[in-house]
Coordinates of C-alpha atoms in Angstrom, one line a residue:
V24 CA 0.0 0.0 0.2
T25 CA 1.5 3.2 -1.2
L26 CA 0.6 6.6 1.0
T27 CA 0.4 10.1 -0.3
V28 CA 0.8 12.7 2.3
N29 CA -0.1 16.0 0.5
P30 CA 1.6 19.0 2.4
V31 CA -0.3 21.9 4.3
A32 CA -1.1 24.4 1.5
T33 CA -0.6 27.9 2.6
V34 CA -1.9 31.0 0.6
N35 CA 0.6 33.7 -0.3
P36 CA -1.9 36.6 -1.4
S37 CA 0.0 39.4 -3.2
Q38 CA -1.0 41.7 -1.0
N39 CA -2.1 41.0 2.6
S40 CA -4.9 44.2 3.0
V41 CA -6.4 46.0 0.5
T42 CA -7.6 50.2 0.7
I43 CA -10.0 50.8 -2.8
C44 CA -12.4 53.8 -3.0
S45 CA -15.7 53.5 -3.8
G46 CA -16.4 51.9 -7.1
Q47 CA -13.2 51.1 -7.4
S48 CA -11.8 46.7 -7.7
V49 CA -9.8 44.7 -5.1
N50 CA -7.1 42.7 -7.0
V51 CA -5.4 39.7 -5.6
Q52 CA -3.2 37.2 -6.7
L53 CA -3.2 34.1 -4.8
S54 CA -0.5 31.5 -4.7
S55 CA 0.8 28.6 -2.1
N56 CA 3.7 27.1 -1.5
S57 CA 2.1 24.0 -2.5
P58 CA 1.8 24.9 -6.4
G59 CA -1.3 23.6 -7.7
A60 CA -3.1 24.3 -5.0
L61 CA -6.8 26.0 -5.3
F62 CA -8.4 28.6 -3.9
N63 CA -11.8 29.0 -2.1
W64 CA -12.7 32.5 0.2
T65 CA -15.3 33.6 1.6
V66 CA -16.5 37.1 2.9
S67 CA -17.7 38.9 5.8
A68 CA -21.1 40.5 5.7
N69 CA -21.4 44.1 5.4
A70 CA -24.9 45.4 4.4
Q71 CA -23.7 49.1 3.3
L72 CA -21.2 47.4 0.6
S73 CA -22.2 45.7 -2.5
G74 CA -20.0 43.7 -5.1
Q75 CA -17.8 41.2 -2.7
Q76 CA -18.8 37.6 -3.0
A77 CA -17.8 34.4 -2.1
G78 CA -15.6 32.6 -5.2
S79 CA -12.7 30.2 -6.2
G80 CA -9.9 30.7 -8.2
T81 CA -6.1 32.1 -8.2
N82 CA -7.1 35.6 -8.7
I83 CA -9.4 38.0 -6.7
N84 CA -10.8 40.6 -8.9
Q85 CA -14.3 42.4 -7.5
Q86 CA -15.7 45.8 -8.0
I87 CA -17.1 46.8 -4.6
T88 CA -19.6 49.8 -4.1
N89 CA -20.0 51.9 -0.4
A90 CA -23.0 52.8 -0.1
T91 CA -22.3 55.1 2.5
F92 CA -20.4 58.7 2.9
A93 CA -18.5 56.4 5.8
V94 CA -15.5 54.2 5.7
Q95 CA -16.8 50.1 5.8
N96 CA -14.3 47.5 5.8
F97 CA -14.8 43.7 5.3
Y98 CA -12.3 41.0 5.1
Y99 CA -11.7 37.8 2.6
V100 CA -11.2 34.3 4.3
V101 CA -8.8 32.1 2.2
T102 CA -8.7 28.5 2.0
P103 CA -5.9 27.0 0.5
V104 CA -6.7 23.3 -1.2
F105 CA -4.0 21.1 -2.4
G106 CA -5.4 17.7 -3.2
V107 CA -7.8 16.9 -0.9
C108 CA -6.2 18.4 1.9
P109 CA -7.5 22.0 3.2
G110 CA -4.6 24.7 4.0
I111 CA -4.0 26.9 6.4
Q112 CA -6.3 29.6 6.1
D113 CA -5.1 33.6 5.2
T114 CA -7.7 37.1 6.1
I115 CA -7.2 39.1 3.7
P116 CA -8.7 42.8 5.3
I117 CA -10.5 45.2 2.6
T118 CA -10.8 48.9 3.3
V119 CA -13.3 50.5 1.4
N120 CA -13.4 54.3 1.5
P121 CA -16.1 56.2 0.8
L122 CA -16.9 59.0 -2.5
P123 CA -16.3 62.1 -1.2
Q124 CA -19.8 63.6 -0.6
I125 CA -20.0 66.4 -2.8
T126 CA -23.4 69.1 -3.5
P127 CA -22.9 70.2 -6.8
G128 CA -25.2 73.6 -5.9
P129 CA -29.0 74.4 -7.6
A130 CA -29.7 74.9 -11.5
I131 CA -29.0 78.1 -12.2
N132 CA -30.8 80.7 -14.9
T133 CA -29.1 82.9 -16.7
C134 CA -28.7 85.7 -19.6
I135 CA -26.3 85.9 -22.8
T136 CA -25.5 89.2 -21.7
T137 CA -24.5 88.4 -18.4
P138 CA -20.7 88.8 -17.6
P139 CA -18.6 86.1 -16.5
F140 CA -19.4 84.9 -13.2
N141 CA -18.1 82.3 -10.1
L142 CA -20.4 79.5 -9.7
T143 CA -21.1 79.5 -6.1
G144 CA -23.5 76.8 -4.1
F145 CA -21.1 74.1 -3.9
S146 CA -19.1 71.9 -1.8
P147 CA -16.5 71.1 -0.7
A148 CA -14.8 73.6 -2.0
G149 CA -11.0 72.9 -3.6
G150 CA -12.4 70.7 -6.8
T151 CA -12.3 71.2 -10.4
W152 CA -15.7 72.8 -12.6
S153 CA -15.8 71.5 -16.4
G154 CA -18.0 71.7 -19.1
T155 CA -19.1 74.3 -21.8
G156 CA -19.0 77.6 -20.5
I157 CA -16.3 76.7 -17.7
T158 CA -13.3 79.3 -18.5
N159 CA -11.2 78.7 -15.3
G160 CA -12.3 75.4 -13.6
A161 CA -10.6 76.2 -10.7
L162 CA -12.1 79.5 -9.8
A163 CA -15.6 77.9 -10.8
T164 CA -15.3 80.7 -13.8
F165 CA -18.8 80.4 -15.8
S166 CA -19.0 82.8 -18.9
P167 CA -22.8 82.8 -20.2
S168 CA -21.4 84.0 -23.9
V169 CA -19.2 81.4 -24.1
A170 CA -21.8 78.9 -23.3
M171 CA -23.8 80.1 -26.0
G172 CA -20.9 80.0 -28.9
G173 CA -22.5 78.3 -31.9
Q174 CA -25.0 78.2 -30.8
N175 CA -28.9 80.1 -32.1
P176 CA -28.6 83.3 -29.5
N177 CA -32.9 83.6 -29.1
T178 CA -32.8 80.1 -28.3
A179 CA -32.0 78.6 -24.5
F180 CA -29.4 76.8 -24.1
T181 CA -28.8 74.0 -21.6
T182 CA -25.0 73.2 -20.5
T183 CA -24.4 70.4 -17.7
L184 CA -21.3 71.4 -15.9
T185 CA -19.2 68.7 -14.0
Y186 CA -17.6 69.5 -10.9
S187 CA -15.0 67.1 -9.7
Y188 CA -13.2 67.0 -6.7
T189 CA -10.4 64.3 -4.7
H190 CA -10.3 63.8 -1.4
P191 CA -7.2 65.2 0.2
V192 CA -6.8 61.9 2.5
T193 CA -8.0 58.9 0.7
G194 CA -7.2 60.1 -2.6
C195 CA -10.8 59.2 -4.1
I196 CA -13.1 61.2 -7.0
N197 CA -16.2 61.9 -6.9
S198 CA -18.2 64.3 -9.4
A199 CA -21.8 65.6 -9.5
T200 CA -23.0 67.6 -12.2
R201 CA -25.6 71.2 -12.2
Q202 CA -26.9 72.7 -15.1
V203 CA -27.0 76.5 -16.4
T204 CA -29.6 77.3 -18.6
V205 CA -28.2 80.6 -21.0
N206 CA -30.9 82.3 -21.8
P207 CA -31.8 84.5 -25.1
L208 CA -32.7 88.5 -24.5
P209 CA -35.9 89.7 -25.6
V210 CA -36.8 91.7 -28.6
P211 CA -37.8 95.3 -27.7
S212 CA -39.7 97.0 -30.8
F213 CA -42.1 99.3 -30.8
T214 CA -43.4 101.8 -33.5
M215 CA -44.9 105.6 -32.8
D216 CA -45.4 108.6 -33.9
T217 CA -42.4 110.5 -35.0
L218 CA -44.4 113.9 -35.3
K219 CA -47.2 115.0 -32.5
C220 CA -48.7 118.0 -31.2
I221 CA -48.6 118.8 -27.1
N222 CA -51.6 117.2 -25.3
T223 CA -52.3 114.9 -28.5
T224 CA -52.2 110.8 -27.5
V225 CA -49.1 109.7 -28.9
S226 CA -50.0 106.2 -31.1
I227 CA -47.8 103.9 -29.4
V228 CA -47.5 99.9 -30.7
N229 CA -45.7 97.6 -28.4
N230 CA -44.1 94.6 -31.0
S231 CA -42.2 93.1 -29.0
Q232 CA -41.1 89.6 -28.6
G233 CA -40.0 87.2 -25.9
A234 CA -41.0 89.6 -23.0
S235 CA -43.0 89.8 -20.1
S236 CA -42.9 93.0 -18.9
Y237 CA -41.7 96.7 -20.0
F238 CA -40.9 99.8 -18.2
W239 CA -41.6 103.1 -20.8
N240 CA -39.4 106.1 -20.6
F241 CA -40.6 109.8 -22.4
G242 CA -37.9 111.3 -22.1
N243 CA -39.0 113.8 -20.1
G244 CA -39.3 112.0 -16.3
A245 CA -42.3 110.8 -17.1
T246 CA -42.6 106.8 -17.3
S247 CA -45.0 103.7 -17.7
T248 CA -45.7 99.8 -17.7
Q249 CA -48.0 99.1 -19.8
V250 CA -47.7 96.8 -22.6
N251 CA -48.8 100.0 -25.3
P252 CA -49.3 102.8 -23.2
I253 CA -51.0 105.9 -23.7
Y254 CA -49.3 109.3 -23.3
Q255 CA -49.5 113.0 -24.7
F256 CA -46.7 115.4 -24.2
P257 CA -47.3 118.4 -22.5
T258 CA -44.6 120.2 -23.6
G259 CA -42.9 120.7 -26.7
G260 CA -39.6 119.8 -27.9
N261 CA -37.4 116.5 -29.4
Y262 CA -37.9 113.3 -27.1
T263 CA -35.7 109.7 -26.8
V264 CA -38.7 107.2 -25.8
T265 CA -37.2 104.1 -24.0
L266 CA -38.5 100.9 -23.8
V267 CA -36.7 98.5 -21.6
A268 CA -38.1 94.8 -21.9
T269 CA -37.9 92.2 -19.6
S270 CA -38.0 88.4 -20.3
P271 CA -39.6 85.8 -18.2
Q272 CA -35.8 84.8 -17.2
G273 CA -35.3 88.1 -15.8
C274 CA -33.3 88.9 -19.3
V275 CA -33.4 92.5 -20.3
D276 CA -32.6 94.6 -23.8
S277 CA -33.9 97.8 -24.7
T278 CA -34.7 100.0 -27.9
S279 CA -35.5 104.0 -28.2
N280 CA -37.2 105.9 -31.0
T281 CA -37.5 109.7 -31.3
I282 CA -40.6 112.3 -31.8
Q283 CA -41.0 115.2 -31.9
I284 CA -43.7 117.3 -30.2
V285 CA -44.7 120.4 -31.9
S286 CA -46.2 123.9 -30.0
T287 CA -48.9 126.0 -31.7
P288 CA -46.7 128.5 -33.2
T289 CA -45.9 131.9 -31.4
A290 CA -47.1 135.0 -33.3
S291 CA -44.7 137.9 -33.1
F292 CA -44.0 141.5 -35.2
V293 CA -42.0 144.1 -34.3
P294 CA -43.2 147.5 -36.6
S295 CA -40.7 150.2 -37.5
T296 CA -42.3 152.4 -35.0
N297 CA -45.7 152.6 -32.9
N298 CA -46.8 156.3 -33.4
G299 CA -46.1 159.3 -35.9
C300 CA -47.8 161.9 -38.1
G301 CA -49.7 160.9 -40.7
P302 CA -49.1 160.2 -43.5
L303 CA -47.1 157.2 -41.5
N304 CA -44.9 155.0 -43.3
V305 CA -44.5 151.8 -40.7
N306 CA -42.5 148.9 -42.2
F307 CA -43.6 145.2 -39.9
N308 CA -40.9 142.7 -39.2
N309 CA -42.3 139.3 -38.6
T310 CA -40.8 137.7 -35.4
S311 CA -42.8 134.8 -35.3
N312 CA -41.5 131.2 -34.8
G313 CA -42.6 127.5 -34.4
Y314 CA -42.9 124.5 -36.1
G315 CA -43.7 124.1 -39.7
I316 CA -45.4 127.6 -40.3
T317 CA -48.1 127.3 -42.7
S318 CA -49.7 130.9 -43.1
Y319 CA -49.5 134.4 -42.2
F320 CA -52.5 136.3 -42.0
W321 CA -51.9 140.2 -41.2
N322 CA -55.0 143.0 -40.3
F323 CA -53.6 146.5 -40.5
G324 CA -56.7 147.6 -37.9
F325 CA -58.7 149.2 -41.2
P326 CA -62.0 148.4 -41.8
A327 CA -63.5 145.2 -43.2
N328 CA -62.1 146.0 -46.5
G329 CA -58.5 146.0 -45.4
P330 CA -56.0 146.2 -47.2
F331 CA -54.6 142.7 -45.9
S332 CA -51.5 140.2 -46.0
S333 CA -50.7 137.1 -46.2
A334 CA -47.0 137.7 -46.8
Q335 CA -44.5 136.6 -44.4
N336 CA -43.1 140.0 -44.0
P337 CA -45.9 142.6 -45.8
G338 CA -43.4 145.0 -46.5
A339 CA -43.8 148.8 -45.5
L340 CA -47.7 150.2 -45.1
T341 CA -48.7 154.0 -45.2
F342 CA -51.4 154.9 -42.5
A343 CA -53.3 157.7 -43.5
P344 CA -53.4 161.3 -41.4
P345 CA -57.0 160.9 -39.5
L346 CA -58.7 164.5 -40.5
I347 CA -59.7 165.2 -36.5
Q348 CA -58.0 163.4 -33.8
D349 CA -55.6 160.6 -33.1
T350 CA -56.4 157.1 -34.7
N351 CA -55.2 153.9 -32.7
Y352 CA -54.9 151.3 -35.8
I353 CA -54.7 148.1 -33.9
V354 CA -53.1 145.2 -36.0
S355 CA -52.8 141.7 -35.5
L356 CA -50.7 138.8 -37.3
S357 CA -52.3 135.4 -37.1
V358 CA -49.7 132.3 -37.8
T359 CA -50.3 128.8 -38.3
N360 CA -48.9 125.0 -38.3
L361 CA -50.6 121.7 -37.8
C362 CA -51.1 122.2 -34.1
G363 CA -53.3 125.0 -34.5
T364 CA -52.9 129.6 -34.5
S365 CA -52.0 132.0 -32.4
T366 CA -52.4 135.6 -32.9
F367 CA -50.5 138.5 -31.7
L368 CA -51.4 142.4 -31.3
D369 CA -49.9 145.8 -31.7
T370 CA -51.1 149.5 -32.0
I371 CA -50.2 151.9 -34.4
L372 CA -51.2 156.0 -33.4
V373 CA -51.4 158.0 -36.3
H374 CA -51.8 161.7 -35.1
P375 CA -54.0 164.3 -37.4
L376 CA -52.2 167.2 -39.5
P377 CA -53.4 170.4 -37.5
I378 CA -55.4 172.6 -39.2
A379 CA -55.9 176.0 -38.1
S380 CA -59.1 177.7 -38.0
F381 CA -60.3 180.4 -35.3
A382 CA -63.7 183.0 -34.9
T383 CA -63.6 186.4 -33.9
T384 CA -65.9 188.0 -31.3
V385 CA -65.7 191.6 -33.4
N386 CA -64.0 192.0 -37.0
T387 CA -64.9 195.9 -36.9
G388 CA -65.1 198.4 -34.2
C389 CA -63.5 202.2 -32.7
S390 CA -60.1 202.1 -31.8
P391 CA -59.5 201.2 -28.9
L392 CA -60.8 197.6 -30.0
P393 CA -60.9 194.8 -27.6
V394 CA -61.3 191.7 -29.6
G395 CA -62.0 187.6 -28.8
F396 CA -60.7 185.0 -30.3
Q397 CA -62.3 181.4 -30.3
N398 CA -59.7 178.8 -31.2
L399 CA -61.3 176.2 -33.9
S400 CA -58.3 174.6 -35.1
L401 CA -59.0 170.8 -36.2
G402 CA -56.2 167.8 -35.9
S403 CA -55.9 167.8 -31.9
P404 CA -53.2 171.0 -31.8
T405 CA -51.0 171.2 -28.9
N406 CA -49.0 174.4 -29.1
Y407 CA -50.4 177.9 -31.0
I408 CA -48.5 181.1 -31.6
W409 CA -51.3 183.9 -32.6
N410 CA -49.9 186.9 -34.3
F411 CA -52.5 189.9 -34.4
G412 CA -50.7 191.6 -37.6
D413 CA -49.7 195.1 -35.1
G414 CA -46.7 193.4 -34.0
S415 CA -48.1 191.6 -31.1
F416 CA -47.9 187.7 -30.4
S417 CA -50.1 185.3 -28.1
T418 CA -49.9 181.3 -27.5
A419 CA -52.7 181.6 -25.5
I420 CA -55.4 178.6 -26.9
S421 CA -58.1 181.5 -27.1
P422 CA -56.8 185.1 -26.4
T423 CA -58.1 188.9 -26.1
H424 CA -56.6 191.4 -27.7
T425 CA -57.0 195.2 -27.6
F426 CA -56.1 196.7 -31.1
P427 CA -54.8 200.5 -30.4
Y428 CA -55.3 203.7 -31.2
G429 CA -54.6 204.8 -35.3
P430 CA -55.6 208.4 -36.8
N431 CA -56.9 206.4 -40.1
D432 CA -59.2 203.1 -39.8
T433 CA -56.4 200.0 -39.8
I434 CA -57.1 196.7 -41.2
F435 CA -55.4 193.7 -38.7

């Protein structure tokens, strides 16, 4: 009888203990002092881990997942078998480090015109960001314009950014993602009147697209948040009307149009003189101002038959002397544009030429002869000089004069 005594097999693992990160594989080569030995292994229980299984062979290669954010442990018990004889068991402890716990931060809505900004709200610090629009991964700098490069600028674009972090102690790496949506700007647009009179309603039609709210600035301090505002400019001038449109995502753009607000023209003229003796020659200088004056009408204060004039500058006009007393002519100029008519008045005072006339109380008599003189002059004279024909004079209005003795009848 031949007896074969097999040696007691031992286990010579390539690693006596293994430390891995969750998601990595345990890779242990098994060998023995007894060539040809086989190996069976079992695993210890740990419900927080998955992927570890009992098995056999010469290589333990299993991917282990740690479902927690704490360090988890288990071990393999390896039994060598040579022939029919089990050998000396070996225990291989396995440490499974968790992946770093990452909070990538909430999704972000931004606008294409927003300047580059650094992402916030993520933890832990010290990782690196990557993805479309990231211009500095370490600083978490995101550029909306870079993200929209090559995209349709009129359509929202969502990019997925990845944050990767390496644990400084375990060396385990984890990553998480967050989304950033880059929204287009609204398209502000409106039409309106370009010429309008003061205190009349300006027609404004809002043709904007992609906007949910509006802010109007009428260029004079007045504002509105209506979609299609109704507005009347109280004073004339040139104004820039600006529409600021805001999208539901808070993106803002603006556009402007100009409008000219016209007032009723201001009639005005300057006569070369306002008074004088007739015939009085007066030149009228038209100093009216205003937008788009379309007509002029001069009334020189004469009776209904005129003369009148529709010239801008009618030139000189001669006012005849009145017969008896001063005459005041009310001259008017009316000017008209699309917004209405205004009238300016001035007066021309024309003095009559004086007409000397008088009567006497007696025309004949004995010397010395007192004679009363009644002044009947016309034309509103202001001073008088009487010459009595005997070398005597007077400046009285109606004087009395005594004519002297003479040897003969005398006619004065």
